[in-house]
C-alpha atoms as a printed R data frame, in Angstrom:
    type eleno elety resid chain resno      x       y       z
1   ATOM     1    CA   UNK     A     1 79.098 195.795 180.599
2   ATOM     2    CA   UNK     A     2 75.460 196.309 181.001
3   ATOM     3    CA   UNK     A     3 73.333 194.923 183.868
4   ATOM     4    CA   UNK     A     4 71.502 191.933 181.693
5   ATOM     5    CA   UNK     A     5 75.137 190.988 180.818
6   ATOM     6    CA   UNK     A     6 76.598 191.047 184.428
7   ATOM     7    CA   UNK     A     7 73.715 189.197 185.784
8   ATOM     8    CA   UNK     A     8 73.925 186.392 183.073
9   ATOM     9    CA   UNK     A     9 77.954 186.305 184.300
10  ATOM    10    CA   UNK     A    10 76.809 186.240 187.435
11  ATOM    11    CA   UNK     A    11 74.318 183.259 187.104
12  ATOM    12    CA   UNK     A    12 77.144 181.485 184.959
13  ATOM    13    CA   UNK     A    13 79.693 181.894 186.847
14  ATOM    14    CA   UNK     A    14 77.625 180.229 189.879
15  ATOM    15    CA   UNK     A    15 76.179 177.481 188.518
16  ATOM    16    CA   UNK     A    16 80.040 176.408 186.861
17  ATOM    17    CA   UNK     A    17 80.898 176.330 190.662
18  ATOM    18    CA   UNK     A    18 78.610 174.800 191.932
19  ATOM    19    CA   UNK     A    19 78.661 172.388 189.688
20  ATOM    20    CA   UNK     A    20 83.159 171.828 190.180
21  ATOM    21    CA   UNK     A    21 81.153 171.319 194.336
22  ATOM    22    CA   UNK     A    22 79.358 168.424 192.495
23  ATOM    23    CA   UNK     A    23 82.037 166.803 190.481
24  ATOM    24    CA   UNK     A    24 83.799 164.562 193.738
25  ATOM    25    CA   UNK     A    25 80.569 163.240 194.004
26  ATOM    26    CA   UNK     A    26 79.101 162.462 190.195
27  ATOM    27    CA   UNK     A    27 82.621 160.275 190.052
28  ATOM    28    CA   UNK     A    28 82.948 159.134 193.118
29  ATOM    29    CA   UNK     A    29 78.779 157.751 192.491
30  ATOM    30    CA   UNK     A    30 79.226 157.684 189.171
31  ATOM    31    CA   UNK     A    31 75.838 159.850 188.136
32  ATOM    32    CA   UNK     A    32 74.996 162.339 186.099
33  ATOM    33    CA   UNK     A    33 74.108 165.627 186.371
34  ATOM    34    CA   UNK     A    34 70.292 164.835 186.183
35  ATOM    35    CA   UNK     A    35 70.828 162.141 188.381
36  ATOM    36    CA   UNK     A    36 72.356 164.377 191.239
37  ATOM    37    CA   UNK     A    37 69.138 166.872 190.187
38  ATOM    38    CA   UNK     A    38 66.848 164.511 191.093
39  ATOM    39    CA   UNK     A    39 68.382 163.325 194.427
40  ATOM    40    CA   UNK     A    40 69.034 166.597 195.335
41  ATOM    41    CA   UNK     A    41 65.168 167.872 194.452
42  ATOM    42    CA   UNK     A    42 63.765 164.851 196.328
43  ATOM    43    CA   UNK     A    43 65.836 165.265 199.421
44  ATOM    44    CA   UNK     A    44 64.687 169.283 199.398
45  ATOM    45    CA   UNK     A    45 61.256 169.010 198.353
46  ATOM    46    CA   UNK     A    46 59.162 166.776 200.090
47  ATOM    47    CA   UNK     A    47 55.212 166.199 198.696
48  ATOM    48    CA   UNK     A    48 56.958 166.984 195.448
49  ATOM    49    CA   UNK     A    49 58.018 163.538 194.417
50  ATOM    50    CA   UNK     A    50 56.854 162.913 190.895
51  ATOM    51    CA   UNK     A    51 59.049 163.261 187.625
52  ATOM    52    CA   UNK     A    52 56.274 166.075 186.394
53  ATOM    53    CA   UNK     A    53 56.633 168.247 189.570
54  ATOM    54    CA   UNK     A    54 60.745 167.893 188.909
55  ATOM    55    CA   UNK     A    55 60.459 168.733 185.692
56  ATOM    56    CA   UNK     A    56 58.043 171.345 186.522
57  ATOM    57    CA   UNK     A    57 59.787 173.199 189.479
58  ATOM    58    CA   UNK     A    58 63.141 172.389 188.192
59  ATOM    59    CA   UNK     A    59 62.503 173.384 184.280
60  ATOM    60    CA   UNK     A    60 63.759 170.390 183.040
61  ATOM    61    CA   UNK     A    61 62.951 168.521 179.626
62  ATOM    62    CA   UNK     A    62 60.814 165.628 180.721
63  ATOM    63    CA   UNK     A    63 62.637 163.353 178.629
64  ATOM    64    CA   UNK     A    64 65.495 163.941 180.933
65  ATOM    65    CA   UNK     A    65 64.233 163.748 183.897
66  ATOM    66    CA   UNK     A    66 62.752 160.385 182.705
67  ATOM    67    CA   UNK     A    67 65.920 158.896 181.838
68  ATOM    68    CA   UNK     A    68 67.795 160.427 185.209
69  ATOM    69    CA   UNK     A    69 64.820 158.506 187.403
70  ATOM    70    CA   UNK     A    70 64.767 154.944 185.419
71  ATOM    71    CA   UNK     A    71 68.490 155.267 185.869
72  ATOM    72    CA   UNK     A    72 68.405 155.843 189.513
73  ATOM    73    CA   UNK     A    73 65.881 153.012 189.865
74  ATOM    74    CA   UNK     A    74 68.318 150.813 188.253
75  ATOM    75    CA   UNK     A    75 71.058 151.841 190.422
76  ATOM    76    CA   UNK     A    76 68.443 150.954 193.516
77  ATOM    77    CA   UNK     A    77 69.068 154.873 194.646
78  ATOM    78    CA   UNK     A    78 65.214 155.192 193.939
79  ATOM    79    CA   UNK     A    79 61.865 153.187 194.201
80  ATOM    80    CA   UNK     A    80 58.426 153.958 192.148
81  ATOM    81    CA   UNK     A    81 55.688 153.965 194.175
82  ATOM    82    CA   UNK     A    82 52.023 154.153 192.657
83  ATOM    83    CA   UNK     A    83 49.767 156.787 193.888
84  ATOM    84    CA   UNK     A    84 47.086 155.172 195.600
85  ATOM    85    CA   UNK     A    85 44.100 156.831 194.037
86  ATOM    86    CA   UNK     A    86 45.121 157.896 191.229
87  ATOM    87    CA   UNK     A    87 47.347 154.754 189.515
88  ATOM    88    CA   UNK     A    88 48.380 157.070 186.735
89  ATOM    89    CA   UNK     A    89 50.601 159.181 189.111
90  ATOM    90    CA   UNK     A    90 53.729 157.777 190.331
91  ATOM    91    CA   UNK     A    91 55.691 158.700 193.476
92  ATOM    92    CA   UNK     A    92 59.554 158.766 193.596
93  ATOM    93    CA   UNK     A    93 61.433 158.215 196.819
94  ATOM    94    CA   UNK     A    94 65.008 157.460 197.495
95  ATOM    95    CA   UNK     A    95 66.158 154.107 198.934
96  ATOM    96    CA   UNK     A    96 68.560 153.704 201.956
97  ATOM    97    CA   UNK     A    97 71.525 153.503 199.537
98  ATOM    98    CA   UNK     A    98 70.934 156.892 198.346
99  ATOM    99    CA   UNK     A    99 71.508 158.680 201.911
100 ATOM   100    CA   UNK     A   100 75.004 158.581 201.781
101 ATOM   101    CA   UNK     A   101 75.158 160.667 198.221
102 ATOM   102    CA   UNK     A   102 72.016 162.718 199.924
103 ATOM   103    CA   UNK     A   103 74.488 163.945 202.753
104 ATOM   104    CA   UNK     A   104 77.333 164.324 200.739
105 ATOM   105    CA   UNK     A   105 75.306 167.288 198.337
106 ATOM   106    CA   UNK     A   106 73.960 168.621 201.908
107 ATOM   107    CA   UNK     A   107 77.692 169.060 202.492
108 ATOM   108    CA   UNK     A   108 78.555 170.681 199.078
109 ATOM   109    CA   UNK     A   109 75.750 173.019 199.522
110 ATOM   110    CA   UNK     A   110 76.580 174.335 202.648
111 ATOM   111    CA   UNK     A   111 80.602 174.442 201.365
112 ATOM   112    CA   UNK     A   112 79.628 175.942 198.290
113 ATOM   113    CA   UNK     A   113 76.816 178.636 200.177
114 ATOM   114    CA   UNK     A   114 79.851 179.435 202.953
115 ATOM   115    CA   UNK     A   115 81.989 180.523 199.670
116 ATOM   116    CA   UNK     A   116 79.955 182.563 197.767
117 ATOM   117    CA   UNK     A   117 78.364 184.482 200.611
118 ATOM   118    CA   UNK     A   118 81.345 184.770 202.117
119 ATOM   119    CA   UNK     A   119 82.419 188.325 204.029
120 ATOM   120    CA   UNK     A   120 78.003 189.382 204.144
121 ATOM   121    CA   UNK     A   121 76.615 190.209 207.312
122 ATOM   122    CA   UNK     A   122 73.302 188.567 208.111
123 ATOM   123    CA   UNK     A   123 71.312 191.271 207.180
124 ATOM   124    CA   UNK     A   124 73.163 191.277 203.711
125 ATOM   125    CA   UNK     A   125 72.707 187.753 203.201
126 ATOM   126    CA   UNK     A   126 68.662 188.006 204.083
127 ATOM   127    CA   UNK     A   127 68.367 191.666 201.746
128 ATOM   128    CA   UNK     A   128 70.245 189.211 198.874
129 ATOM   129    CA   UNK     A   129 67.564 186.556 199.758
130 ATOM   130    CA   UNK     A   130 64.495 188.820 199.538
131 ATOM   131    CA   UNK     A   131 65.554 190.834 196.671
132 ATOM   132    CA   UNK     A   132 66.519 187.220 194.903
133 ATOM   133    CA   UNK     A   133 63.335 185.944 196.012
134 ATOM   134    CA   UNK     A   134 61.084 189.198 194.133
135 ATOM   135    CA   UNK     A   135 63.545 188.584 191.019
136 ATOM   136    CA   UNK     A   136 62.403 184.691 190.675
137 ATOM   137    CA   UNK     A   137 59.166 185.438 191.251
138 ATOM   138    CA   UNK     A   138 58.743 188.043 188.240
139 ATOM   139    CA   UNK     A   139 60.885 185.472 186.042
140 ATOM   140    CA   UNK     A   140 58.477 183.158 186.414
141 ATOM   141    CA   UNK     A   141 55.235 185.451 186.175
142 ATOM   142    CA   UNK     A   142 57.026 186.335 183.065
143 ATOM   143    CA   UNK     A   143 57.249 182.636 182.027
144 ATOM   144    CA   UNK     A   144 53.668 182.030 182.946
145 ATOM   145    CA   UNK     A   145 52.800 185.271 180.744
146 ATOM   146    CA   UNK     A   146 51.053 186.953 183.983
147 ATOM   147    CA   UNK     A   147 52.300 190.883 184.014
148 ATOM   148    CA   UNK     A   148 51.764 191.678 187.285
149 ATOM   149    CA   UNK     A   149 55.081 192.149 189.324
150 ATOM   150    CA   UNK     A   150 56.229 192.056 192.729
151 ATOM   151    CA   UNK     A   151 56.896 195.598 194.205
C-alpha cells in the first residue's frame, strides 16, 4: 500500500477509536458527537470560546457547530455570554453541570493516549509529537494556500 494510503488508515483507524472511547459517554449524556466537540474544545482551549473560533480551529461546518451549542444551551451544559465591546461576538462557557462530562473525556483521552502510544519510550513519543506537529502545520499552510513548508 502506498504511504498516502497507510496514513489515511492510519488517521481512520484512530479517530474510529477514539471515537468507541467516546461512546459510554454520548449515551450515558445523551449528546452528540458535535456536542462532545464542543465540550471537549472549550475545556482545552481557553480564550477560544466562540462558535467561529470552533469552527475555525476545529474545521467544522458552522451550521453544526451552531446546532451542537444551542443544543448544549438547552441542556444548561453551556451559557452565552455577550462580548462586552463588541455585542456582535458571543462567548461560550460551560456551566457547572457540564464538569462531570468534562472529566469523564479528560479520562477517555488519557485511556485512549495510554493505548495507542503504548510500548514508545519518551523520546519516541516526543519525535512522534514533533514530526506530527511539522505535518499539521504544512496541512494547514496547504489549506491556507501559503507554500512555504516547515523543514
Amino acid at each position: 500500500m502506498s504511504e498516502t494510503g497507510d496514513i489515511f488508515l492510519s488517521i481512520r483507524g484512530l479517530i474510529k477509536l477514539y471515537d468507541q472511547h467516546l461512546e459510554g459517554i454520548r449515551t450515558e449524556y445523551r449528546l452528540s458527537h458535535i456536542e462532545i466537540t464542543i465540550i471537549s474544545f472549550l475545556h482545552n482551549h481557553p480564550g477560544k470560546d466562540t462558535a467561529t473560533a470552533i469552527s475555525d480551529v476545529r474545521m467544522l461546518p458552522k451550521g453544526n457547530v451552531s446546532q451542537g451549542v444551542e443544543s448544549l444551551i438547552q441542556k444548561s451544559l453551556l451559557i452565552r455570554t455577550p462580548d462586552a465591546s463588541d455585542r456582535r461576538k458571543i462567548h461560550l462557557s460551560l456551566t457547572e453541570e457540564a464538569l462531570p462530562i468534562v472529566e469523564e473525556i479528560e479520562q477517555e483521552k488519557n485511556h485512549f493516549a495510554s493505548k495507542i502510544f503504548a510500548g514508545f519510550s519518551p523520546e519516541e513519543l516526543n519525535l512522534y509529537l514533533e514530526m506530527n506537529e511539522r505535518i499539521r502545520c504544512n496541512a494547514q499552510r496547504e489549506l491556507k494556500g501559503d507554500k512555504k513548508y516547515v523543514k
